[in-house]
């Protein structure tokens, strides 16, 4: 069973930066999209940013210009550079990989366990 392991969360002051990483426990073939989502208590999980195999990116309006998503396909790893952090960025951040298995073509998606990001004022 594949596991996604996140790291890089923590406590930072407003205006500061953090870099999140998410790596698979083993190489995964067939990944299409890697992404980051976040969730706060009582709210639905929301998309933060995604990146496709070709490098196309998509960002939530609230993070455009401040966050940058990138990926290393050879390492099955995705990153999220978060700059100019705001108090409202406080959340549990989750990574997600989705795609299709090379053998069989069945679709898959994997989620990380989440990492807490807390931005203080």
GROMACS .gro file of N, CA, C and O in nm:
model
  484
    1UNK      N    1   0.083  -0.119   0.000
    1UNK     CA    2   0.000   0.000   0.000
    1UNK      C    3   0.088   0.125   0.000
    1UNK      O    4   0.181   0.135   0.080
    2UNK      N    5   0.058   0.216  -0.087
    2UNK     CA    6   0.136   0.339  -0.097
    2UNK      C    7   0.094   0.435   0.012
    2UNK      O    8  -0.024   0.452   0.043
    3UNK      N    9   0.191   0.500   0.071
    3UNK     CA   10   0.165   0.607   0.167
    3UNK      C   11   0.229   0.736   0.118
    3UNK      O   12   0.337   0.735   0.061
    4UNK      N   13   0.160   0.845   0.142
    4UNK     CA   14   0.215   0.976   0.113
    4UNK      C   15   0.256   1.039   0.246
    4UNK      O   16   0.175   1.045   0.339
    5UNK      N   17   0.381   1.083   0.253
    5UNK     CA   18   0.433   1.138   0.377
    5UNK      C   19   0.462   1.285   0.358
    5UNK      O   20   0.543   1.323   0.272
    6UNK      N   21   0.396   1.367   0.439
    6UNK     CA   22   0.413   1.512   0.431
    6UNK      C   23   0.509   1.560   0.539
    6UNK      O   24   0.519   1.500   0.645
    7UNK      N   25   0.575   1.670   0.509
    7UNK     CA   26   0.662   1.732   0.607
    7UNK      C   27   0.669   1.882   0.579
    7UNK      O   28   0.630   1.927   0.470
    8UNK      N   29   0.720   1.956   0.676
    8UNK     CA   30   0.742   2.099   0.656
    8UNK      C   31   0.642   2.190   0.723
    8UNK      O   32   0.659   2.313   0.722
    9UNK      N   33   0.537   2.134   0.781
    9UNK     CA   34   0.441   2.219   0.850
    9UNK      C   35   0.499   2.272   0.980
    9UNK      O   36   0.608   2.233   1.023
   10UNK      N   37   0.425   2.363   1.043
   10UNK     CA   38   0.472   2.418   1.169
   10UNK      C   39   0.407   2.551   1.199
   10UNK      O   40   0.305   2.587   1.141
   11UNK      N   41   0.469   2.622   1.292
   11UNK     CA   42   0.420   2.752   1.338
   11UNK      C   43   0.508   2.862   1.280
   11UNK      O   44   0.632   2.853   1.289
   12UNK      N   45   0.446   2.963   1.223
   12UNK     CA   46   0.521   3.074   1.164
   12UNK      C   47   0.442   3.202   1.185
   12UNK      O   48   0.319   3.200   1.196
   13UNK      N   49   0.512   3.312   1.192
   13UNK     CA   50   0.445   3.441   1.205
   13UNK      C   51   0.391   3.488   1.071
   13UNK      O   52   0.444   3.451   0.964
   14UNK      N   53   0.290   3.570   1.077
   14UNK     CA   54   0.235   3.627   0.955
   14UNK      C   55   0.344   3.698   0.876
   14UNK      O   56   0.429   3.767   0.935
   15UNK      N   57   0.343   3.676   0.745
   15UNK     CA   58   0.446   3.733   0.660
   15UNK      C   59   0.563   3.639   0.635
   15UNK      O   60   0.646   3.664   0.547
   16UNK      N   61   0.567   3.532   0.712
   16UNK     CA   62   0.676   3.436   0.698
   16UNK      C   63   0.652   3.335   0.588
   16UNK      O   64   0.555   3.343   0.512
   17UNK      N   65   0.742   3.236   0.582
   17UNK     CA   66   0.737   3.135   0.475
   17UNK      C   67   0.752   2.996   0.533
   17UNK      O   68   0.814   2.977   0.638
   18UNK      N   69   0.694   2.901   0.462
   18UNK     CA   70   0.712   2.759   0.491
   18UNK      C   71   0.716   2.684   0.359
   18UNK      O   72   0.657   2.729   0.260
   19UNK      N   73   0.782   2.570   0.361
   19UNK     CA   74   0.784   2.485   0.243
   19UNK      C   75   0.739   2.345   0.282
   19UNK      O   76   0.801   2.281   0.366
   20UNK      N   77   0.631   2.302   0.222
   20UNK     CA   78   0.579   2.168   0.246
   20UNK      C   79   0.631   2.071   0.140
   20UNK      O   80   0.649   2.109   0.024
   21UNK      N   81   0.654   1.949   0.183
   21UNK     CA   82   0.694   1.843   0.092
   21UNK      C   83   0.603   1.722   0.112
   21UNK      O   84   0.554   1.699   0.222
   22UNK      N   85   0.585   1.647   0.006
   22UNK     CA   86   0.504   1.526   0.014
   22UNK      C   87   0.567   1.423  -0.078
   22UNK      O   88   0.578   1.446  -0.200
   23UNK      N   89   0.605   1.311  -0.019
   23UNK     CA   90   0.671   1.205  -0.097
   23UNK      C   91   0.596   1.074  -0.081
   23UNK      O   92   0.543   1.044   0.027
   24UNK      N   93   0.597   0.997  -0.186
   24UNK     CA   94   0.536   0.865  -0.180
   24UNK      C   95   0.634   0.765  -0.119
   24UNK      O   96   0.755   0.780  -0.132
   25UNK      N   97   0.580   0.664  -0.054
   25UNK     CA   98   0.664   0.564   0.013
   25UNK      C   99   0.737   0.476  -0.089
   25UNK      O  100   0.834   0.409  -0.055
   26UNK      N  101   0.690   0.478  -0.212
   26UNK     CA  102   0.760   0.409  -0.320
   26UNK      C  103   0.728   0.482  -0.450
   26UNK      O  104   0.633   0.561  -0.455
   27UNK      N  105   0.806   0.455  -0.551
   27UNK     CA  106   0.782   0.518  -0.681
   27UNK      C  107   0.646   0.475  -0.735
   27UNK      O  108   0.611   0.357  -0.729
   28UNK      N  109   0.571   0.572  -0.782
   28UNK     CA  110   0.439   0.545  -0.839
   28UNK      C  111   0.442   0.581  -0.987
   28UNK      O  112   0.474   0.695  -1.022
   29UNK      N  113   0.409   0.485  -1.070
   29UNK     CA  114   0.398   0.513  -1.213
   29UNK      C  115   0.254   0.548  -1.247
   29UNK      O  116   0.162   0.492  -1.188
   30UNK      N  117   0.238   0.640  -1.339
   30UNK     CA  118   0.103   0.674  -1.383
   30UNK      C  119   0.041   0.793  -1.312
   30UNK      O  120  -0.076   0.823  -1.332
   31UNK      N  121   0.121   0.861  -1.229
   31UNK     CA  122   0.066   0.979  -1.162
   31UNK      C  123   0.036   1.086  -1.267
   31UNK      O  124   0.118   1.116  -1.352
   32UNK      N  125  -0.081   1.146  -1.256
   32UNK     CA  126  -0.114   1.259  -1.343
   32UNK      C  127  -0.103   1.388  -1.264
   32UNK      O  128  -0.014   1.469  -1.286
   33UNK      N  129  -0.190   1.406  -1.171
   33UNK     CA  130  -0.196   1.533  -1.098
   33UNK      C  131  -0.149   1.514  -0.954
   33UNK      O  132  -0.187   1.418  -0.888
   34UNK      N  133  -0.067   1.606  -0.909
   34UNK     CA  134  -0.030   1.616  -0.768
   34UNK      C  135  -0.089   1.746  -0.716
   34UNK      O  136  -0.092   1.847  -0.789
   35UNK      N  137  -0.134   1.743  -0.594
   35UNK     CA  138  -0.198   1.865  -0.544
   35UNK      C  139  -0.188   1.880  -0.394
   35UNK      O  140  -0.151   1.787  -0.322
   36UNK      N  141  -0.222   2.000  -0.350
   36UNK     CA  142  -0.230   2.033  -0.208
   36UNK      C  143  -0.371   2.086  -0.179
   36UNK      O  144  -0.425   2.166  -0.257
   37UNK      N  145  -0.424   2.041  -0.068
   37UNK     CA  146  -0.555   2.084  -0.021
   37UNK      C  147  -0.540   2.123   0.125
   37UNK      O  148  -0.441   2.087   0.190
   38UNK      N  149  -0.637   2.196   0.177
   38UNK     CA  150  -0.631   2.233   0.319
   38UNK      C  151  -0.770   2.231   0.379
   38UNK      O  152  -0.871   2.245   0.307
   39UNK      N  153  -0.771   2.213   0.509
   39UNK     CA  154  -0.898   2.204   0.580
   39UNK      C  155  -0.886   2.265   0.719
   39UNK      O  156  -0.786   2.244   0.788
   40UNK      N  157  -0.988   2.342   0.756
   40UNK     CA  158  -0.998   2.396   0.891
   40UNK      C  159  -1.121   2.335   0.957
   40UNK      O  160  -1.213   2.289   0.889
   41UNK      N  161  -1.123   2.335   1.091
   41UNK     CA  162  -1.235   2.271   1.162
   41UNK      C  163  -1.371   2.326   1.119
   41UNK      O  164  -1.389   2.448   1.109
   42UNK      N  165  -1.463   2.237   1.090
   42UNK     CA  166  -1.597   2.278   1.053
   42UNK      C  167  -1.615   2.317   0.909
   42UNK      O  168  -1.726   2.351   0.866
   43UNK      N  169  -1.506   2.311   0.831
   43UNK     CA  170  -1.516   2.349   0.690
   43UNK      C  171  -1.476   2.233   0.601
   43UNK      O  172  -1.405   2.142   0.642
   44UNK      N  173  -1.520   2.239   0.477
   44UNK     CA  174  -1.482   2.136   0.381
   44UNK      C  175  -1.338   2.155   0.337
   44UNK      O  176  -1.285   2.266   0.338
   45UNK      N  177  -1.278   2.045   0.298
   45UNK     CA  178  -1.143   2.051   0.245
   45UNK      C  179  -1.146   2.129   0.112
   45UNK      O  180  -1.234   2.108   0.029
   46UNK      N  181  -1.050   2.219   0.095
   46UNK     CA  182  -1.049   2.302  -0.025
   46UNK      C  183  -0.917   2.289  -0.098
   46UNK      O  184  -0.812   2.263  -0.039
   47UNK      N  185  -0.926   2.307  -0.229
   47UNK     CA  186  -0.807   2.300  -0.313
   47UNK      C  187  -0.719   2.421  -0.289
   47UNK      O  188  -0.767   2.535  -0.278
   48UNK      N  189  -0.589   2.396  -0.279
   48UNK     CA  190  -0.492   2.504  -0.269
   48UNK      C  191  -0.420   2.520  -0.403
   48UNK      O  192  -0.415   2.630  -0.459
   49UNK      N  193  -0.363   2.410  -0.454
   49UNK     CA  194  -0.289   2.415  -0.580
   49UNK      C  195  -0.274   2.275  -0.635
   49UNK      O  196  -0.268   2.177  -0.559
   50UNK      N  197  -0.269   2.266  -0.767
   50UNK     CA  198  -0.242   2.139  -0.833
   50UNK      C  199  -0.140   2.159  -0.943
   50UNK      O  200  -0.123   2.271  -0.994
   51UNK      N  201  -0.074   2.049  -0.980
   51UNK     CA  202   0.023   2.053  -1.088
   51UNK      C  203   0.016   1.921  -1.164
   51UNK      O  204   0.012   1.814  -1.102
   52UNK      N  205   0.010   1.930  -1.295
   52UNK     CA  206   0.002   1.809  -1.377
   52UNK      C  207   0.141   1.760  -1.416
   52UNK      O  208   0.242   1.828  -1.390
   53UNK      N  209   0.143   1.647  -1.481
   53UNK     CA  210   0.270   1.589  -1.525
   53UNK      C  211   0.345   1.683  -1.618
   53UNK      O  212   0.469   1.691  -1.614
   54UNK      N  213   0.272   1.756  -1.699
   54UNK     CA  214   0.334   1.848  -1.794
   54UNK      C  215   0.375   1.980  -1.731
   54UNK      O  216   0.436   2.064  -1.796
   55UNK      N  217   0.338   1.999  -1.604
   55UNK     CA  218   0.377   2.120  -1.535
   55UNK      C  219   0.271   2.228  -1.529
   55UNK      O  220   0.297   2.337  -1.476
   56UNK      N  221   0.154   2.201  -1.582
   56UNK     CA  222   0.046   2.299  -1.573
   56UNK      C  223   0.000   2.311  -1.428
   56UNK      O  224  -0.020   2.211  -1.361
   57UNK      N  225  -0.018   2.434  -1.385
   57UNK     CA  226  -0.055   2.459  -1.246
   57UNK      C  227  -0.190   2.528  -1.235
   57UNK      O  228  -0.234   2.597  -1.328
   58UNK      N  229  -0.251   2.509  -1.119
   58UNK     CA  230  -0.377   2.574  -1.088
   58UNK      C  231  -0.374   2.612  -0.941
   58UNK      O  232  -0.331   2.532  -0.857
   59UNK      N  233  -0.416   2.735  -0.912
   59UNK     CA  234  -0.412   2.784  -0.774
   59UNK      C  235  -0.547   2.840  -0.731
   59UNK      O  236  -0.621   2.897  -0.812
   60UNK      N  237  -0.575   2.823  -0.604
   60UNK     CA  238  -0.690   2.894  -0.548
   60UNK      C  239  -0.662   3.043  -0.554
   60UNK      O  240  -0.547   3.086  -0.538
   61UNK      N  241  -0.765   3.122  -0.574
   61UNK     CA  242  -0.746   3.267  -0.584
   61UNK      C  243  -0.680   3.323  -0.459
   61UNK      O  244  -0.601   3.418  -0.466
   62UNK      N  245  -0.710   3.266  -0.345
   62UNK     CA  246  -0.661   3.318  -0.217
   62UNK      C  247  -0.510   3.302  -0.200
   62UNK      O  248  -0.451   3.367  -0.114
   63UNK      N  249  -0.448   3.216  -0.281
   63UNK     CA  250  -0.304   3.193  -0.264
   63UNK      C  251  -0.222   3.234  -0.386
   63UNK      O  252  -0.099   3.229  -0.382
   64UNK      N  253  -0.288   3.277  -0.491
   64UNK     CA  254  -0.216   3.317  -0.612
   64UNK      C  255  -0.117   3.428  -0.581
   64UNK      O  256  -0.149   3.525  -0.511
   65UNK      N  257   0.003   3.413  -0.634
   65UNK     CA  258   0.106   3.512  -0.613
   65UNK      C  259   0.184   3.493  -0.484
   65UNK      O  260   0.287   3.559  -0.465
   66UNK      N  261   0.137   3.406  -0.397
   66UNK     CA  262   0.206   3.382  -0.269
   66UNK      C  263   0.260   3.239  -0.258
   66UNK      O  264   0.364   3.215  -0.199
   67UNK      N  265   0.186   3.143  -0.314
   67UNK     CA  266   0.224   3.003  -0.306
   67UNK      C  267   0.271   2.954  -0.442
   67UNK      O  268   0.220   2.998  -0.546
   68UNK      N  269   0.366   2.862  -0.440
   68UNK     CA  270   0.415   2.801  -0.563
   68UNK      C  271   0.423   2.649  -0.546
   68UNK      O  272   0.485   2.601  -0.451
   69UNK      N  273   0.359   2.579  -0.636
   69UNK     CA  274   0.363   2.433  -0.634
   69UNK      C  275   0.463   2.385  -0.737
   69UNK      O  276   0.476   2.444  -0.845
   70UNK      N  277   0.537   2.279  -0.702
   70UNK     CA  278   0.632   2.219  -0.795
   70UNK      C  279   0.638   2.069  -0.768
   70UNK      O  280   0.590   2.023  -0.664
   71UNK      N  281   0.698   1.995  -0.858
   71UNK     CA  282   0.703   1.851  -0.842
   71UNK      C  283   0.833   1.795  -0.898
   71UNK      O  284   0.894   1.854  -0.987
   72UNK      N  285   0.871   1.680  -0.844
   72UNK     CA  286   0.985   1.605  -0.894
   72UNK      C  287   0.931   1.467  -0.930
   72UNK      O  288   0.908   1.384  -0.842
   73UNK      N  289   0.910   1.444  -1.058
   73UNK     CA  290   0.847   1.320  -1.101
   73UNK      C  291   0.934   1.198  -1.069
   73UNK      O  292   0.883   1.093  -1.032
   74UNK      N  293   1.063   1.213  -1.081
   74UNK     CA  294   1.153   1.101  -1.056
   74UNK      C  295   1.146   1.056  -0.910
   74UNK      O  296   1.169   0.939  -0.879
   75UNK      N  297   1.116   1.149  -0.823
   75UNK     CA  298   1.109   1.118  -0.680
   75UNK      C  299   0.966   1.103  -0.630
   75UNK      O  300   0.945   1.081  -0.509
   76UNK      N  301   0.868   1.114  -0.720
   76UNK     CA  302   0.727   1.110  -0.679
   76UNK      C  303   0.704   1.202  -0.560
   76UNK      O  304   0.649   1.162  -0.456
   77UNK      N  305   0.747   1.326  -0.577
   77UNK     CA  306   0.741   1.425  -0.468
   77UNK      C  307   0.680   1.554  -0.520
   77UNK      O  308   0.708   1.596  -0.632
   78UNK      N  309   0.599   1.615  -0.435
   78UNK     CA  310   0.542   1.746  -0.467
   78UNK      C  311   0.576   1.842  -0.354
   78UNK      O  312   0.587   1.802  -0.238
   79UNK      N  313   0.595   1.968  -0.389
   79UNK     CA  314   0.632   2.071  -0.293
   79UNK      C  315   0.531   2.185  -0.298
   79UNK      O  316   0.466   2.208  -0.401
   80UNK      N  317   0.522   2.257  -0.190
   80UNK     CA  318   0.442   2.378  -0.185
   80UNK      C  319   0.521   2.484  -0.110
   80UNK      O  320   0.540   2.474   0.011
   81UNK      N  321   0.570   2.582  -0.183
   81UNK     CA  322   0.639   2.695  -0.122
   81UNK      C  323   0.536   2.800  -0.088
   81UNK      O  324   0.464   2.849  -0.177
   82UNK      N  325   0.527   2.833   0.039
   82UNK     CA  326   0.427   2.928   0.086
   82UNK      C  327   0.496   3.052   0.141
   82UNK      O  328   0.571   3.044   0.240
   83UNK      N  329   0.476   3.164   0.075
   83UNK     CA  330   0.535   3.291   0.116
   83UNK      C  331   0.425   3.388   0.159
   83UNK      O  332   0.308   3.369   0.127
   84UNK      N  333   0.466   3.492   0.227
   84UNK     CA  334   0.371   3.596   0.272
   84UNK      C  335   0.250   3.534   0.339
   84UNK      O  336   0.135   3.567   0.309
   85UNK      N  337   0.276   3.443   0.430
   85UNK     CA  338   0.167   3.370   0.494
   85UNK      C  339   0.078   3.463   0.575
   85UNK      O  340   0.125   3.560   0.636
   86UNK      N  341  -0.052   3.430   0.576
   86UNK     CA  342  -0.151   3.507   0.649
   86UNK      C  343  -0.214   3.418   0.756
   86UNK      O  344  -0.212   3.295   0.745
   87UNK      N  345  -0.273   3.481   0.854
   87UNK     CA  346  -0.339   3.405   0.961
   87UNK      C  347  -0.443   3.311   0.901
   87UNK      O  348  -0.459   3.197   0.947
   88UNK      N  349  -0.512   3.358   0.799
   88UNK     CA  350  -0.618   3.276   0.738
   88UNK      C  351  -0.565   3.156   0.659
   88UNK      O  352  -0.643   3.074   0.611
   89UNK      N  353  -0.434   3.144   0.644
   89UNK     CA  354  -0.376   3.025   0.582
   89UNK      C  355  -0.364   2.910   0.682
   89UNK      O  356  -0.329   2.797   0.643
   90UNK      N  357  -0.391   2.938   0.808
   90UNK     CA  358  -0.385   2.834   0.910
   90UNK      C  359  -0.482   2.721   0.878
   90UNK      O  360  -0.601   2.744   0.855
   91UNK      N  361  -0.430   2.598   0.872
   91UNK     CA  362  -0.512   2.482   0.835
   91UNK      C  363  -0.426   2.357   0.842
   91UNK      O  364  -0.303   2.365   0.858
   92UNK      N  365  -0.491   2.244   0.827
   92UNK     CA  366  -0.419   2.119   0.803
   92UNK      C  367  -0.407   2.104   0.652
   92UNK      O  368  -0.508   2.112   0.580
   93UNK      N  369  -0.287   2.085   0.605
   93UNK     CA  370  -0.260   2.075   0.462
   93UNK      C  371  -0.240   1.927   0.424
   93UNK      O  372  -0.164   1.855   0.489
   94UNK      N  373  -0.308   1.886   0.319
   94UNK     CA  374  -0.303   1.750   0.270
   94UNK      C  375  -0.251   1.747   0.127
   94UNK      O  376  -0.290   1.830   0.044
   95UNK      N  377  -0.168   1.649   0.095
   95UNK     CA  378  -0.129   1.630  -0.043
   95UNK      C  379  -0.211   1.516  -0.103
   95UNK      O  380  -0.264   1.430  -0.032
   96UNK      N  381  -0.222   1.518  -0.232
   96UNK     CA  382  -0.299   1.416  -0.305
   96UNK      C  383  -0.230   1.388  -0.438
   96UNK      O  384  -0.189   1.481  -0.506
   97UNK      N  385  -0.222   1.259  -0.469
   97UNK     CA  386  -0.173   1.216  -0.602
   97UNK      C  387  -0.287   1.142  -0.669
   97UNK      O  388  -0.350   1.055  -0.608
   98UNK      N  389  -0.312   1.168  -0.796
   98UNK     CA  390  -0.407   1.086  -0.868
   98UNK      C  391  -0.356   1.056  -1.009
   98UNK      O  392  -0.268   1.124  -1.060
   99UNK      N  393  -0.408   0.950  -1.066
   99UNK     CA  394  -0.363   0.907  -1.198
   99UNK      C  395  -0.425   0.775  -1.234
   99UNK      O  396  -0.532   0.739  -1.184
  100UNK      N  397  -0.358   0.702  -1.322
  100UNK     CA  398  -0.402   0.570  -1.366
  100UNK      C  399  -0.284   0.473  -1.363
  100UNK      O  400  -0.175   0.508  -1.405
  101UNK      N  401  -0.309   0.354  -1.309
  101UNK     CA  402  -0.206   0.253  -1.308
  101UNK      C  403  -0.167   0.218  -1.451
  101UNK      O  404  -0.251   0.206  -1.538
  102UNK      N  405  -0.034   0.205  -1.472
  102UNK     CA  406   0.016   0.174  -1.605
  102UNK      C  407  -0.035   0.037  -1.651
  102UNK      O  408  -0.070   0.017  -1.767
  103UNK      N  409  -0.040  -0.056  -1.557
  103UNK     CA  410  -0.092  -0.191  -1.587
  103UNK      C  411  -0.238  -0.197  -1.545
  103UNK      O  412  -0.270  -0.176  -1.428
  104UNK      N  413  -0.322  -0.219  -1.639
  104UNK     CA  414  -0.465  -0.230  -1.608
  104UNK      C  415  -0.544  -0.104  -1.631
  104UNK      O  416  -0.663  -0.110  -1.661
  105UNK      N  417  -0.481   0.011  -1.615
  105UNK     CA  418  -0.547   0.138  -1.642
  105UNK      C  419  -0.645   0.185  -1.537
  105UNK      O  420  -0.714   0.285  -1.557
  106UNK      N  421  -0.652   0.116  -1.425
  106UNK     CA  422  -0.746   0.160  -1.321
  106UNK      C  423  -0.699   0.291  -1.260
  106UNK      O  424  -0.581   0.312  -1.237
  107UNK      N  425  -0.795   0.378  -1.232
  107UNK     CA  426  -0.760   0.506  -1.172
  107UNK      C  427  -0.727   0.489  -1.024
  107UNK      O  428  -0.772   0.393  -0.959
  108UNK      N  429  -0.649   0.581  -0.971
  108UNK     CA  430  -0.617   0.579  -0.829
  108UNK      C  431  -0.606   0.720  -0.775
  108UNK      O  432  -0.587   0.816  -0.851
  109UNK      N  433  -0.620   0.734  -0.647
  109UNK     CA  434  -0.585   0.857  -0.578
  109UNK      C  435  -0.539   0.825  -0.438
  109UNK      O  436  -0.593   0.735  -0.372
  110UNK      N  437  -0.436   0.892  -0.396
  110UNK     CA  438  -0.376   0.872  -0.264
  110UNK      C  439  -0.372   1.006  -0.192
  110UNK      O  440  -0.342   1.109  -0.251
  111UNK      N  441  -0.398   1.001  -0.061
  111UNK     CA  442  -0.394   1.121   0.023
  111UNK      C  443  -0.288   1.106   0.130
  111UNK      O  444  -0.266   0.996   0.182
  112UNK      N  445  -0.225   1.216   0.164
  112UNK     CA  446  -0.136   1.219   0.277
  112UNK      C  447  -0.216   1.229   0.406
  112UNK      O  448  -0.338   1.248   0.405
  113UNK      N  449  -0.145   1.219   0.518
  113UNK     CA  450  -0.211   1.219   0.649
  113UNK      C  451  -0.238   1.360   0.701
  113UNK      O  452  -0.312   1.376   0.798
  114UNK      N  453  -0.180   1.458   0.636
  114UNK     CA  454  -0.201   1.597   0.676
  114UNK      C  455  -0.088   1.650   0.763
  114UNK      O  456  -0.031   1.579   0.844
  115UNK      N  457  -0.058   1.778   0.744
  115UNK     CA  458   0.041   1.846   0.827
  115UNK      C  459  -0.015   1.982   0.867
  115UNK      O  460  -0.074   2.053   0.785
  116UNK      N  461   0.001   2.015   0.993
  116UNK     CA  462  -0.058   2.139   1.046
  116UNK      C  463   0.030   2.259   1.011
  116UNK      O  464   0.151   2.257   1.032
  117UNK      N  465  -0.033   2.361   0.959
  117UNK     CA  466   0.031   2.490   0.937
  117UNK      C  467  -0.044   2.593   1.021
  117UNK      O  468  -0.165   2.609   1.006
  118UNK      N  469   0.028   2.660   1.108
  118UNK     CA  470  -0.033   2.762   1.194
  118UNK      C  471   0.041   2.893   1.174
  118UNK      O  472   0.163   2.899   1.188
  119UNK      N  473  -0.034   2.996   1.138
  119UNK     CA  474   0.022   3.128   1.115
  119UNK      C  475  -0.028   3.220   1.225
  119UNK      O  476  -0.150   3.239   1.239
  120UNK      N  477   0.063   3.276   1.301
  120UNK     CA  478   0.025   3.364   1.412
  120UNK      C  479   0.036   3.510   1.370
  120UNK      O  480   0.115   3.547   1.284
  121UNK      N  481  -0.045   3.591   1.436
  121UNK     CA  482  -0.046   3.735   1.402
  121UNK      C  483   0.061   3.811   1.479
  121UNK      O  484   0.122   3.760   1.570
   0.00000   0.00000   0.00000
